[in-house]
Amino acid sequence: MDKKIYYSSLAAVILCSFFPMFIVACYFTFLPWNMSRLNIDETDVGFFLLLFGIFFILSNQISARVLVPKFGTKIIMSIAIIIIAISNLFLMISPNYFYLLVFSIPTGIGWGSTFPIAGIHANLIEKHSKKIILPYFAMGFNLGMFIGGISAGIFINYELVPKYIFFTLFVISIFLSFVIYNLGLPKHLDFKGKGDKLQIPEKKVLVFGLLLFIIFGSTGIVIDWSSLWLTKDLKAPLYLGGLGLIFYSCGGIFANLFSNQLINIFSEKIVSCIFVLIGSSILFISIIIFNLYLILFSLLLYGFLSANFVPLIIRQAVRQSTENISTTISNLITMGLSSMFIGPAIVGFVAETYSLTINMYAMCILIFIAGIIFLNLFKPINN
């Protein structure tokens, strides 16, 4: 692959992970404000996330099996960026809870056509370049959380009007859509092939999908609920609510950025399996001590030690599967995000009945279990 194509297409997939997550980090930092404005509780947020997850999965399957084989990946990614931005604007101006639920539908559709499809694009770059780039794709998510969390904190501190912030992000998304389309892989290197019919995935993919089910359901607690947890259980002021996301994503940025160096020093198995066992243990201990500053530092370490977990699971699954890349990744993401069917309801119920802290304990335990399972599934990849 030509170096210019490699770097431009890599920039495209990083933008596809960075900008949507920037918007999400802003939204969830503003979540306590939006909950107060709409007079809703944790159970209501759980149902909102459930509805989002349903349409994420539907959009993911339709995009991967129908739209990508017909149009390629980069046009789908480019359009979906705009859908995410405008739907989050609608979430911030919803006049009541009913409209919040209605606007969760396009939000799920936009995300279902961005994250998984950009993952397919990233795998295609790996295939053509023979280089590991999925951790860089994951770095975009952490970078988006990091900068988005900081930005939202500044916006709240200076009392900027949320609807104007999200309208600006919508305008930016139109520009970025054209940038991503022009930077992405050229047509002859984009996905080629027929869409597979809907069928039960092969056994190996099912097992890796189960891992992602555990991880997405658990890590979603940090991404979706950390702002509320810090402000409610740990009594942090509202403008510092995004600190959990900031510290978590900051650690992830460095781990993803130096993923190849970490793999060369420690091996892919240690980086993907052992690191996450250490990270989840450290975070669990910090929650027991229940000191805000220690928890933030532990989130930084946890973000660093777990950042390459998902991209290397997907890399393993793609290499061990006999199905095409589009179908494999679509099935993996669908199984992973199906945790949205039960996760938000459970988290919301536990948070309202007991506390969000219980959910944080559960996340650490589940991620530790997932690390042990992956340790037994791992197979070295020569290339």
mmCIF file of C-alpha atoms in Angstrom:
data_model
loop_
_atom_site.group_PDB
_atom_site.id
_atom_site.type_symbol
_atom_site.label_atom_id
_atom_site.label_comp_id
_atom_site.label_asym_id
_atom_site.label_seq_id
_atom_site.Cartn_x
_atom_site.Cartn_y
_atom_site.Cartn_z
ATOM 1 C CA MET A 1 0.000 0.000 0.000
ATOM 2 C CA ASP A 2 1.212 3.498 -0.877
ATOM 3 C CA LYS A 3 2.325 5.481 2.211
ATOM 4 C CA LYS A 4 0.129 8.448 1.324
ATOM 5 C CA ILE A 5 -2.960 6.211 1.125
ATOM 6 C CA TYR A 6 -1.978 4.463 4.360
ATOM 7 C CA TYR A 7 -1.645 7.656 6.411
ATOM 8 C CA SER A 8 -4.681 9.385 4.905
ATOM 9 C CA SER A 9 -6.962 6.361 5.429
ATOM 10 C CA LEU A 10 -5.596 5.938 8.962
ATOM 11 C CA ALA A 11 -6.487 9.589 9.633
ATOM 12 C CA ALA A 12 -10.002 8.916 8.300
ATOM 13 C CA VAL A 13 -10.716 6.043 10.714
ATOM 14 C CA ILE A 14 -9.225 7.967 13.663
ATOM 15 C CA LEU A 15 -11.528 10.904 12.847
ATOM 16 C CA CYS A 16 -14.438 8.437 12.676
ATOM 17 C CA SER A 17 -13.733 7.300 16.215
ATOM 18 C CA PHE A 18 -12.607 10.655 17.625
ATOM 19 C CA PHE A 19 -15.413 13.013 16.643
ATOM 20 C CA PRO A 20 -18.444 10.862 17.595
ATOM 21 C CA MET A 21 -16.823 10.092 20.956
ATOM 22 C CA PHE A 22 -16.077 13.798 21.453
ATOM 23 C CA ILE A 23 -19.799 14.453 21.047
ATOM 24 C CA VAL A 24 -20.704 11.579 23.381
ATOM 25 C CA ALA A 25 -18.255 12.806 26.059
ATOM 26 C CA CYS A 26 -19.851 16.252 25.877
ATOM 27 C CA TYR A 27 -23.336 14.758 26.082
ATOM 28 C CA PHE A 28 -22.658 12.520 29.086
ATOM 29 C CA THR A 29 -20.826 15.302 30.927
ATOM 30 C CA PHE A 30 -24.009 17.343 30.457
ATOM 31 C CA LEU A 31 -26.148 14.307 31.444
ATOM 32 C CA PRO A 32 -26.803 15.405 35.073
ATOM 33 C CA TRP A 33 -27.915 18.804 33.715
ATOM 34 C CA ASN A 34 -30.169 17.186 31.100
ATOM 35 C CA MET A 35 -31.661 14.797 33.682
ATOM 36 C CA SER A 36 -32.478 17.731 35.942
ATOM 37 C CA ARG A 37 -33.960 19.703 33.034
ATOM 38 C CA LEU A 38 -36.238 16.826 31.989
ATOM 39 C CA ASN A 39 -36.886 15.642 35.563
ATOM 40 C CA ILE A 40 -35.844 12.035 34.874
ATOM 41 C CA ASP A 41 -33.960 9.448 36.954
ATOM 42 C CA GLU A 42 -31.416 6.648 36.371
ATOM 43 C CA THR A 43 -34.097 4.145 35.317
ATOM 44 C CA ASP A 44 -35.301 6.547 32.607
ATOM 45 C CA VAL A 45 -31.717 6.938 31.346
ATOM 46 C CA GLY A 46 -31.398 3.140 31.330
ATOM 47 C CA PHE A 47 -34.446 2.805 29.070
ATOM 48 C CA PHE A 48 -33.101 5.551 26.805
ATOM 49 C CA LEU A 49 -29.838 3.599 26.431
ATOM 50 C CA LEU A 50 -31.787 0.392 25.779
ATOM 51 C CA LEU A 51 -33.681 2.002 22.898
ATOM 52 C CA PHE A 52 -30.414 3.447 21.578
ATOM 53 C CA GLY A 53 -28.855 -0.039 21.676
ATOM 54 C CA ILE A 54 -31.702 -1.670 19.752
ATOM 55 C CA PHE A 55 -31.378 0.735 16.832
ATOM 56 C CA PHE A 56 -27.578 0.616 17.015
ATOM 57 C CA ILE A 57 -27.721 -3.142 16.403
ATOM 58 C CA LEU A 58 -30.325 -2.901 13.623
ATOM 59 C CA SER A 59 -28.334 -0.169 11.891
ATOM 60 C CA ASN A 60 -25.088 -2.125 12.294
ATOM 61 C CA GLN A 61 -26.500 -5.264 10.666
ATOM 62 C CA ILE A 62 -28.170 -3.420 7.773
ATOM 63 C CA SER A 63 -25.080 -1.300 7.097
ATOM 64 C CA ALA A 64 -22.615 -4.216 7.185
ATOM 65 C CA ARG A 65 -24.729 -6.720 5.232
ATOM 66 C CA VAL A 66 -26.524 -4.459 2.738
ATOM 67 C CA LEU A 67 -25.050 -0.962 2.470
ATOM 68 C CA VAL A 68 -21.300 -1.674 2.723
ATOM 69 C CA PRO A 69 -21.279 -4.399 0.006
ATOM 70 C CA LYS A 70 -23.232 -2.031 -2.235
ATOM 71 C CA PHE A 71 -21.593 1.346 -1.559
ATOM 72 C CA GLY A 72 -18.350 0.632 0.341
ATOM 73 C CA THR A 73 -17.404 1.760 3.839
ATOM 74 C CA LYS A 74 -16.316 5.383 3.578
ATOM 75 C CA ILE A 75 -19.571 6.844 2.200
ATOM 76 C CA ILE A 76 -21.494 5.162 5.050
ATOM 77 C CA MET A 77 -19.039 6.497 7.662
ATOM 78 C CA SER A 78 -19.207 10.009 6.213
ATOM 79 C CA ILE A 79 -23.007 10.241 6.305
ATOM 80 C CA ALA A 80 -23.290 8.638 9.747
ATOM 81 C CA ILE A 81 -21.034 11.316 11.297
ATOM 82 C CA ILE A 82 -23.640 13.957 10.431
ATOM 83 C CA ILE A 83 -26.509 11.810 11.758
ATOM 84 C CA ILE A 84 -24.757 11.436 15.129
ATOM 85 C CA ALA A 85 -24.131 15.176 15.457
ATOM 86 C CA ILE A 86 -27.643 16.339 14.593
ATOM 87 C CA SER A 87 -29.315 13.660 16.729
ATOM 88 C CA ASN A 88 -27.263 14.712 19.789
ATOM 89 C CA LEU A 89 -28.367 18.287 19.175
ATOM 90 C CA PHE A 90 -31.972 17.068 19.284
ATOM 91 C CA LEU A 91 -31.254 15.205 22.543
ATOM 92 C CA MET A 92 -30.154 18.490 24.137
ATOM 93 C CA ILE A 93 -33.239 20.432 23.012
ATOM 94 C CA SER A 94 -35.834 17.692 23.639
ATOM 95 C CA PRO A 95 -38.817 19.361 25.352
ATOM 96 C CA ASN A 96 -39.666 16.227 27.367
ATOM 97 C CA TYR A 97 -38.702 12.595 28.020
ATOM 98 C CA PHE A 98 -40.844 11.247 25.164
ATOM 99 C CA TYR A 99 -38.906 13.229 22.572
ATOM 100 C CA LEU A 100 -35.639 12.191 24.207
ATOM 101 C CA LEU A 101 -36.626 8.574 23.507
ATOM 102 C CA VAL A 102 -37.640 9.437 19.936
ATOM 103 C CA PHE A 103 -34.280 11.080 19.245
ATOM 104 C CA SER A 104 -32.427 8.094 20.714
ATOM 105 C CA ILE A 105 -33.465 6.260 17.511
ATOM 106 C CA PRO A 106 -31.422 8.331 15.004
ATOM 107 C CA THR A 107 -28.596 8.455 17.551
ATOM 108 C CA GLY A 108 -28.470 4.647 17.566
ATOM 109 C CA ILE A 109 -28.722 4.514 13.773
ATOM 110 C CA GLY A 110 -25.830 6.958 13.397
ATOM 111 C CA TRP A 111 -23.572 5.085 15.805
ATOM 112 C CA GLY A 112 -24.465 1.712 14.273
ATOM 113 C CA SER A 113 -23.294 3.003 10.899
ATOM 114 C CA THR A 114 -20.090 4.642 12.171
ATOM 115 C CA PHE A 115 -18.175 2.651 14.784
ATOM 116 C CA PRO A 116 -18.577 -0.867 13.255
ATOM 117 C CA ILE A 117 -18.166 0.339 9.672
ATOM 118 C CA ALA A 118 -15.047 2.331 10.554
ATOM 119 C CA GLY A 119 -13.817 -0.879 12.226
ATOM 120 C CA ILE A 120 -14.237 -2.680 8.898
ATOM 121 C CA HIS A 121 -12.329 0.145 7.200
ATOM 122 C CA ALA A 122 -9.541 -0.185 9.785
ATOM 123 C CA ASN A 123 -9.306 -3.947 9.208
ATOM 124 C CA LEU A 124 -9.047 -3.334 5.470
ATOM 125 C CA ILE A 125 -6.123 -0.966 6.098
ATOM 126 C CA GLU A 126 -4.463 -3.695 8.202
ATOM 127 C CA LYS A 127 -5.059 -6.211 5.444
ATOM 128 C CA HIS A 128 -3.520 -4.023 2.714
ATOM 129 C CA SER A 129 -0.674 -2.523 4.775
ATOM 130 C CA LYS A 130 0.225 -5.613 6.880
ATOM 131 C CA LYS A 131 0.467 -3.332 9.932
ATOM 132 C CA ILE A 132 -1.404 -3.305 13.261
ATOM 133 C CA ILE A 133 -3.617 -0.207 13.220
ATOM 134 C CA LEU A 134 -6.738 -1.179 15.216
ATOM 135 C CA PRO A 135 -5.238 0.271 18.450
ATOM 136 C CA TYR A 136 -4.846 3.616 16.656
ATOM 137 C CA PHE A 137 -8.525 3.424 15.699
ATOM 138 C CA ALA A 138 -9.331 2.785 19.379
ATOM 139 C CA MET A 139 -7.080 5.721 20.317
ATOM 140 C CA GLY A 140 -9.512 8.010 18.504
ATOM 141 C CA PHE A 141 -12.255 7.017 20.971
ATOM 142 C CA ASN A 142 -10.043 7.754 23.957
ATOM 143 C CA LEU A 143 -8.858 11.022 22.436
ATOM 144 C CA GLY A 144 -12.481 12.027 21.826
ATOM 145 C CA MET A 145 -13.434 11.198 25.422
ATOM 146 C CA PHE A 146 -10.421 13.064 26.764
ATOM 147 C CA ILE A 147 -10.838 16.284 24.787
ATOM 148 C CA GLY A 148 -14.637 16.091 24.909
ATOM 149 C CA GLY A 149 -14.661 15.698 28.689
ATOM 150 C CA ILE A 150 -12.302 18.658 29.163
ATOM 151 C CA SER A 151 -14.236 20.797 26.678
ATOM 152 C CA ALA A 152 -17.595 20.019 28.306
ATOM 153 C CA GLY A 153 -16.175 20.908 31.722
ATOM 154 C CA ILE A 154 -15.042 24.275 30.349
ATOM 155 C CA PHE A 155 -18.424 24.817 28.662
ATOM 156 C CA ILE A 156 -20.245 24.121 31.943
ATOM 157 C CA ASN A 157 -17.862 26.258 33.995
ATOM 158 C CA TYR A 158 -18.446 29.240 31.696
ATOM 159 C CA GLU A 159 -22.204 28.480 31.537
ATOM 160 C CA LEU A 160 -22.346 28.234 27.744
ATOM 161 C CA VAL A 161 -25.759 27.311 26.329
ATOM 162 C CA PRO A 162 -25.778 23.556 25.458
ATOM 163 C CA LYS A 163 -27.950 23.869 22.344
ATOM 164 C CA TYR A 164 -25.484 26.311 20.767
ATOM 165 C CA ILE A 165 -22.561 24.005 21.605
ATOM 166 C CA PHE A 166 -24.212 21.017 19.927
ATOM 167 C CA PHE A 167 -25.374 23.081 16.946
ATOM 168 C CA THR A 168 -21.737 24.081 16.406
ATOM 169 C CA LEU A 169 -20.729 20.403 16.544
ATOM 170 C CA PHE A 170 -23.382 19.649 13.908
ATOM 171 C CA VAL A 171 -21.911 22.290 11.570
ATOM 172 C CA ILE A 172 -18.403 20.874 12.141
ATOM 173 C CA SER A 173 -19.687 17.365 11.340
ATOM 174 C CA ILE A 174 -20.688 18.455 7.818
ATOM 175 C CA PHE A 175 -17.132 19.632 7.146
ATOM 176 C CA LEU A 176 -15.596 16.489 8.671
ATOM 177 C CA SER A 177 -17.872 14.296 6.582
ATOM 178 C CA PHE A 178 -16.244 15.576 3.388
ATOM 179 C CA VAL A 179 -12.776 15.274 4.937
ATOM 180 C CA ILE A 180 -13.341 11.620 5.923
ATOM 181 C CA TYR A 181 -14.694 10.730 2.506
ATOM 182 C CA ASN A 182 -11.663 12.219 0.759
ATOM 183 C CA LEU A 183 -9.122 10.674 3.146
ATOM 184 C CA GLY A 184 -10.589 7.147 3.197
ATOM 185 C CA LEU A 185 -9.366 4.188 1.160
ATOM 186 C CA PRO A 186 -9.794 4.565 -2.619
ATOM 187 C CA LYS A 187 -12.547 2.531 -4.216
ATOM 188 C CA HIS A 188 -10.258 -0.284 -5.441
ATOM 189 C CA LEU A 189 -9.057 -0.914 -1.858
ATOM 190 C CA ASP A 190 -12.441 -0.528 -0.173
ATOM 191 C CA PHE A 191 -14.656 -3.491 0.693
ATOM 192 C CA LYS A 192 -15.582 -5.748 -2.212
ATOM 193 C CA GLY A 193 -17.915 -8.711 -2.111
ATOM 194 C CA LYS A 194 -21.512 -9.720 -1.571
ATOM 195 C CA GLY A 195 -23.300 -9.246 1.699
ATOM 196 C CA ASP A 196 -23.722 -12.448 3.690
ATOM 197 C CA LYS A 197 -27.174 -13.670 4.634
ATOM 198 C CA LEU A 198 -28.225 -13.459 8.253
ATOM 199 C CA GLN A 199 -27.133 -16.667 9.967
ATOM 200 C CA ILE A 200 -25.698 -17.920 13.247
ATOM 201 C CA PRO A 201 -21.993 -16.954 13.415
ATOM 202 C CA GLU A 202 -19.381 -19.677 13.641
ATOM 203 C CA LYS A 203 -18.422 -20.945 17.092
ATOM 204 C CA LYS A 204 -15.180 -18.952 17.415
ATOM 205 C CA VAL A 205 -16.931 -15.689 16.576
ATOM 206 C CA LEU A 206 -19.679 -16.489 19.099
ATOM 207 C CA VAL A 207 -17.102 -16.889 21.868
ATOM 208 C CA PHE A 208 -15.328 -13.629 21.005
ATOM 209 C CA GLY A 209 -18.751 -11.969 20.739
ATOM 210 C CA LEU A 210 -19.538 -13.137 24.270
ATOM 211 C CA LEU A 211 -16.343 -11.445 25.442
ATOM 212 C CA LEU A 212 -17.378 -8.177 23.795
ATOM 213 C CA PHE A 213 -20.837 -8.564 25.362
ATOM 214 C CA ILE A 214 -19.195 -8.573 28.796
ATOM 215 C CA ILE A 215 -16.766 -5.757 27.952
ATOM 216 C CA PHE A 216 -19.214 -3.385 26.259
ATOM 217 C CA GLY A 217 -21.795 -3.910 28.980
ATOM 218 C CA SER A 218 -19.172 -3.256 31.672
ATOM 219 C CA THR A 219 -17.140 -0.452 30.113
ATOM 220 C CA GLY A 220 -20.365 1.356 29.243
ATOM 221 C CA ILE A 221 -20.707 1.951 32.991
ATOM 222 C CA VAL A 222 -17.595 4.159 32.902
ATOM 223 C CA ILE A 223 -18.530 5.970 29.701
ATOM 224 C CA ASP A 224 -22.243 6.457 30.353
ATOM 225 C CA TRP A 225 -22.413 6.783 34.127
ATOM 226 C CA SER A 226 -19.060 8.044 35.449
ATOM 227 C CA SER A 227 -20.090 11.719 35.381
ATOM 228 C CA LEU A 228 -23.217 10.974 37.398
ATOM 229 C CA TRP A 229 -21.246 8.667 39.736
ATOM 230 C CA LEU A 230 -18.630 11.310 40.526
ATOM 231 C CA THR A 231 -21.179 14.064 41.126
ATOM 232 C CA LYS A 232 -23.709 11.940 43.035
ATOM 233 C CA ASP A 233 -21.771 9.325 45.019
ATOM 234 C CA LEU A 234 -18.397 11.082 45.335
ATOM 235 C CA LYS A 235 -19.916 14.597 45.629
ATOM 236 C CA ALA A 236 -17.721 16.180 42.926
ATOM 237 C CA PRO A 237 -18.997 19.548 41.559
ATOM 238 C CA LEU A 238 -20.862 19.421 38.241
ATOM 239 C CA TYR A 239 -18.093 21.001 36.156
ATOM 240 C CA LEU A 240 -15.709 18.249 37.356
ATOM 241 C CA GLY A 241 -18.157 15.477 36.433
ATOM 242 C CA GLY A 242 -16.209 14.686 33.268
ATOM 243 C CA LEU A 243 -12.961 13.990 35.163
ATOM 244 C CA GLY A 244 -13.589 10.235 35.199
ATOM 245 C CA LEU A 245 -13.812 10.158 31.411
ATOM 246 C CA ILE A 246 -10.801 12.469 31.102
ATOM 247 C CA PHE A 247 -8.479 10.345 33.261
ATOM 248 C CA TYR A 248 -9.751 7.045 31.789
ATOM 249 C CA SER A 249 -9.343 8.223 28.209
ATOM 250 C CA CYS A 250 -5.984 9.895 28.851
ATOM 251 C CA GLY A 251 -4.520 6.548 29.895
ATOM 252 C CA GLY A 252 -6.092 4.904 26.857
ATOM 253 C CA ILE A 253 -4.624 7.457 24.454
ATOM 254 C CA PHE A 254 -1.037 6.669 25.442
ATOM 255 C CA ALA A 255 -1.644 2.909 25.452
ATOM 256 C CA ASN A 256 -3.143 3.013 21.951
ATOM 257 C CA LEU A 257 -0.546 5.446 20.630
ATOM 258 C CA PHE A 258 2.333 3.245 21.761
ATOM 259 C CA SER A 259 0.521 -0.070 21.218
ATOM 260 C CA ASN A 260 3.073 -1.429 18.758
ATOM 261 C CA GLN A 261 5.949 -0.578 21.078
ATOM 262 C CA LEU A 262 4.134 -2.172 24.044
ATOM 263 C CA ILE A 263 3.503 -5.322 22.008
ATOM 264 C CA ASN A 264 7.139 -5.469 20.923
ATOM 265 C CA ILE A 265 8.328 -5.115 24.530
ATOM 266 C CA PHE A 266 5.805 -7.316 26.361
ATOM 267 C CA SER A 267 4.118 -9.407 23.569
ATOM 268 C CA GLU A 268 0.566 -9.155 22.252
ATOM 269 C CA LYS A 269 -0.680 -11.713 24.791
ATOM 270 C CA ILE A 270 0.524 -9.750 27.816
ATOM 271 C CA VAL A 271 -0.738 -6.408 26.463
ATOM 272 C CA SER A 272 -4.183 -7.801 25.626
ATOM 273 C CA CYS A 273 -4.703 -10.194 28.568
ATOM 274 C CA ILE A 274 -2.427 -9.640 31.568
ATOM 275 C CA PHE A 275 -2.605 -5.844 31.454
ATOM 276 C CA VAL A 276 -6.388 -5.855 31.804
ATOM 277 C CA LEU A 277 -6.246 -8.214 34.790
ATOM 278 C CA ILE A 278 -3.877 -5.822 36.576
ATOM 279 C CA GLY A 279 -5.911 -2.730 35.604
ATOM 280 C CA SER A 280 -9.271 -4.070 36.802
ATOM 281 C CA SER A 281 -7.702 -5.180 40.113
ATOM 282 C CA ILE A 282 -6.195 -1.727 40.759
ATOM 283 C CA LEU A 283 -9.507 0.024 40.025
ATOM 284 C CA PHE A 284 -11.418 -2.401 42.280
ATOM 285 C CA ILE A 285 -9.080 -1.674 45.219
ATOM 286 C CA SER A 286 -9.344 2.106 44.688
ATOM 287 C CA ILE A 287 -13.158 1.937 44.812
ATOM 288 C CA ILE A 288 -12.946 0.077 48.140
ATOM 289 C CA ILE A 289 -10.782 2.929 49.531
ATOM 290 C CA PHE A 290 -13.284 5.401 47.983
ATOM 291 C CA ASN A 291 -11.042 8.434 47.664
ATOM 292 C CA LEU A 292 -11.828 10.678 44.676
ATOM 293 C CA TYR A 293 -8.193 11.424 43.803
ATOM 294 C CA LEU A 294 -7.113 7.789 44.122
ATOM 295 C CA ILE A 295 -10.050 6.672 41.967
ATOM 296 C CA LEU A 296 -9.146 9.206 39.276
ATOM 297 C CA PHE A 297 -5.524 8.007 39.255
ATOM 298 C CA SER A 298 -6.740 4.390 39.120
ATOM 299 C CA LEU A 299 -9.010 5.247 36.180
ATOM 300 C CA LEU A 300 -5.926 6.631 34.435
ATOM 301 C CA LEU A 301 -4.060 3.335 35.006
ATOM 302 C CA TYR A 302 -7.138 1.267 34.116
ATOM 303 C CA GLY A 303 -7.567 3.220 30.874
ATOM 304 C CA PHE A 304 -3.923 2.592 29.984
ATOM 305 C CA LEU A 305 -3.930 -1.123 30.866
ATOM 306 C CA SER A 306 -7.284 -1.964 29.220
ATOM 307 C CA ALA A 307 -7.122 0.275 26.127
ATOM 308 C CA ASN A 308 -5.883 -2.414 23.728
ATOM 309 C CA PHE A 309 -8.234 -5.113 25.026
ATOM 310 C CA VAL A 310 -11.100 -4.641 22.547
ATOM 311 C CA PRO A 311 -9.017 -3.904 19.402
ATOM 312 C CA LEU A 312 -6.855 -6.994 19.999
ATOM 313 C CA ILE A 313 -9.929 -9.164 20.650
ATOM 314 C CA ILE A 314 -11.375 -8.010 17.327
ATOM 315 C CA ARG A 315 -8.003 -8.622 15.645
ATOM 316 C CA GLN A 316 -7.921 -12.171 17.047
ATOM 317 C CA ALA A 317 -11.507 -12.847 16.000
ATOM 318 C CA VAL A 318 -10.967 -11.631 12.435
ATOM 319 C CA ARG A 319 -7.818 -13.751 12.052
ATOM 320 C CA GLN A 320 -9.399 -16.894 13.529
ATOM 321 C CA SER A 321 -12.692 -16.569 11.619
ATOM 322 C CA THR A 322 -13.341 -18.045 8.165
ATOM 323 C CA GLU A 323 -16.087 -15.481 7.427
ATOM 324 C CA ASN A 324 -15.413 -12.216 5.562
ATOM 325 C CA ILE A 325 -14.278 -9.131 7.498
ATOM 326 C CA SER A 326 -17.550 -7.218 7.143
ATOM 327 C CA THR A 327 -19.677 -10.091 8.460
ATOM 328 C CA THR A 328 -17.262 -10.990 11.263
ATOM 329 C CA ILE A 329 -17.007 -7.452 12.632
ATOM 330 C CA SER A 330 -20.754 -6.874 12.242
ATOM 331 C CA ASN A 331 -21.513 -10.049 14.198
ATOM 332 C CA LEU A 332 -18.957 -9.183 16.886
ATOM 333 C CA ILE A 333 -20.322 -5.663 17.384
ATOM 334 C CA THR A 334 -23.923 -6.889 17.335
ATOM 335 C CA MET A 335 -23.217 -9.471 20.042
ATOM 336 C CA GLY A 336 -21.200 -6.951 22.035
ATOM 337 C CA LEU A 337 -23.832 -4.230 21.854
ATOM 338 C CA SER A 338 -26.653 -6.667 22.627
ATOM 339 C CA SER A 339 -25.560 -6.042 26.214
ATOM 340 C CA MET A 340 -27.545 -2.835 25.745
ATOM 341 C CA PHE A 341 -30.717 -4.943 25.950
ATOM 342 C CA ILE A 342 -30.151 -5.782 29.613
ATOM 343 C CA GLY A 343 -27.199 -3.676 30.786
ATOM 344 C CA PRO A 344 -28.833 -0.217 31.051
ATOM 345 C CA ALA A 345 -31.917 -1.601 32.803
ATOM 346 C CA ILE A 346 -29.778 -3.463 35.365
ATOM 347 C CA VAL A 347 -27.412 -0.523 35.901
ATOM 348 C CA GLY A 348 -30.313 1.922 36.231
ATOM 349 C CA PHE A 349 -32.164 -0.318 38.707
ATOM 350 C CA VAL A 350 -29.075 -0.962 40.853
ATOM 351 C CA ALA A 351 -28.115 2.735 40.784
ATOM 352 C CA GLU A 352 -31.571 3.868 41.867
ATOM 353 C CA THR A 353 -32.088 1.091 44.455
ATOM 354 C CA TYR A 354 -28.564 0.949 45.885
ATOM 355 C CA SER A 355 -25.860 3.124 44.291
ATOM 356 C CA LEU A 356 -23.755 3.541 41.168
ATOM 357 C CA THR A 357 -20.753 2.410 43.203
ATOM 358 C CA ILE A 358 -22.100 -1.161 43.193
ATOM 359 C CA ASN A 359 -22.069 -1.029 39.401
ATOM 360 C CA MET A 360 -18.437 0.069 39.412
ATOM 361 C CA TYR A 361 -17.490 -2.927 41.549
ATOM 362 C CA ALA A 362 -19.371 -5.207 39.138
ATOM 363 C CA MET A 363 -17.565 -3.693 36.148
ATOM 364 C CA CYS A 364 -14.140 -4.486 37.633
ATOM 365 C CA ILE A 365 -15.128 -8.098 38.368
ATOM 366 C CA LEU A 366 -16.626 -8.699 34.908
ATOM 367 C CA ILE A 367 -13.629 -7.203 33.086
ATOM 368 C CA PHE A 368 -11.294 -9.380 35.176
ATOM 369 C CA ILE A 369 -13.301 -12.482 34.174
ATOM 370 C CA ALA A 370 -13.223 -11.415 30.506
ATOM 371 C CA GLY A 371 -9.426 -11.090 30.717
ATOM 372 C CA ILE A 372 -9.090 -14.646 32.025
ATOM 373 C CA ILE A 373 -11.339 -16.001 29.234
ATOM 374 C CA PHE A 374 -9.356 -14.185 26.530
ATOM 375 C CA LEU A 375 -6.102 -15.474 28.023
ATOM 376 C CA ASN A 376 -7.306 -19.003 27.234
ATOM 377 C CA LEU A 377 -8.579 -18.110 23.751
ATOM 378 C CA PHE A 378 -5.511 -16.184 22.603
ATOM 379 C CA LYS A 379 -3.518 -17.516 19.641
ATOM 380 C CA PRO A 380 -0.289 -15.832 18.428
ATOM 381 C CA ILE A 381 -0.557 -14.051 15.045
ATOM 382 C CA ASN A 382 2.606 -14.270 12.987
ATOM 383 C CA ASN A 383 1.824 -11.347 10.679
#
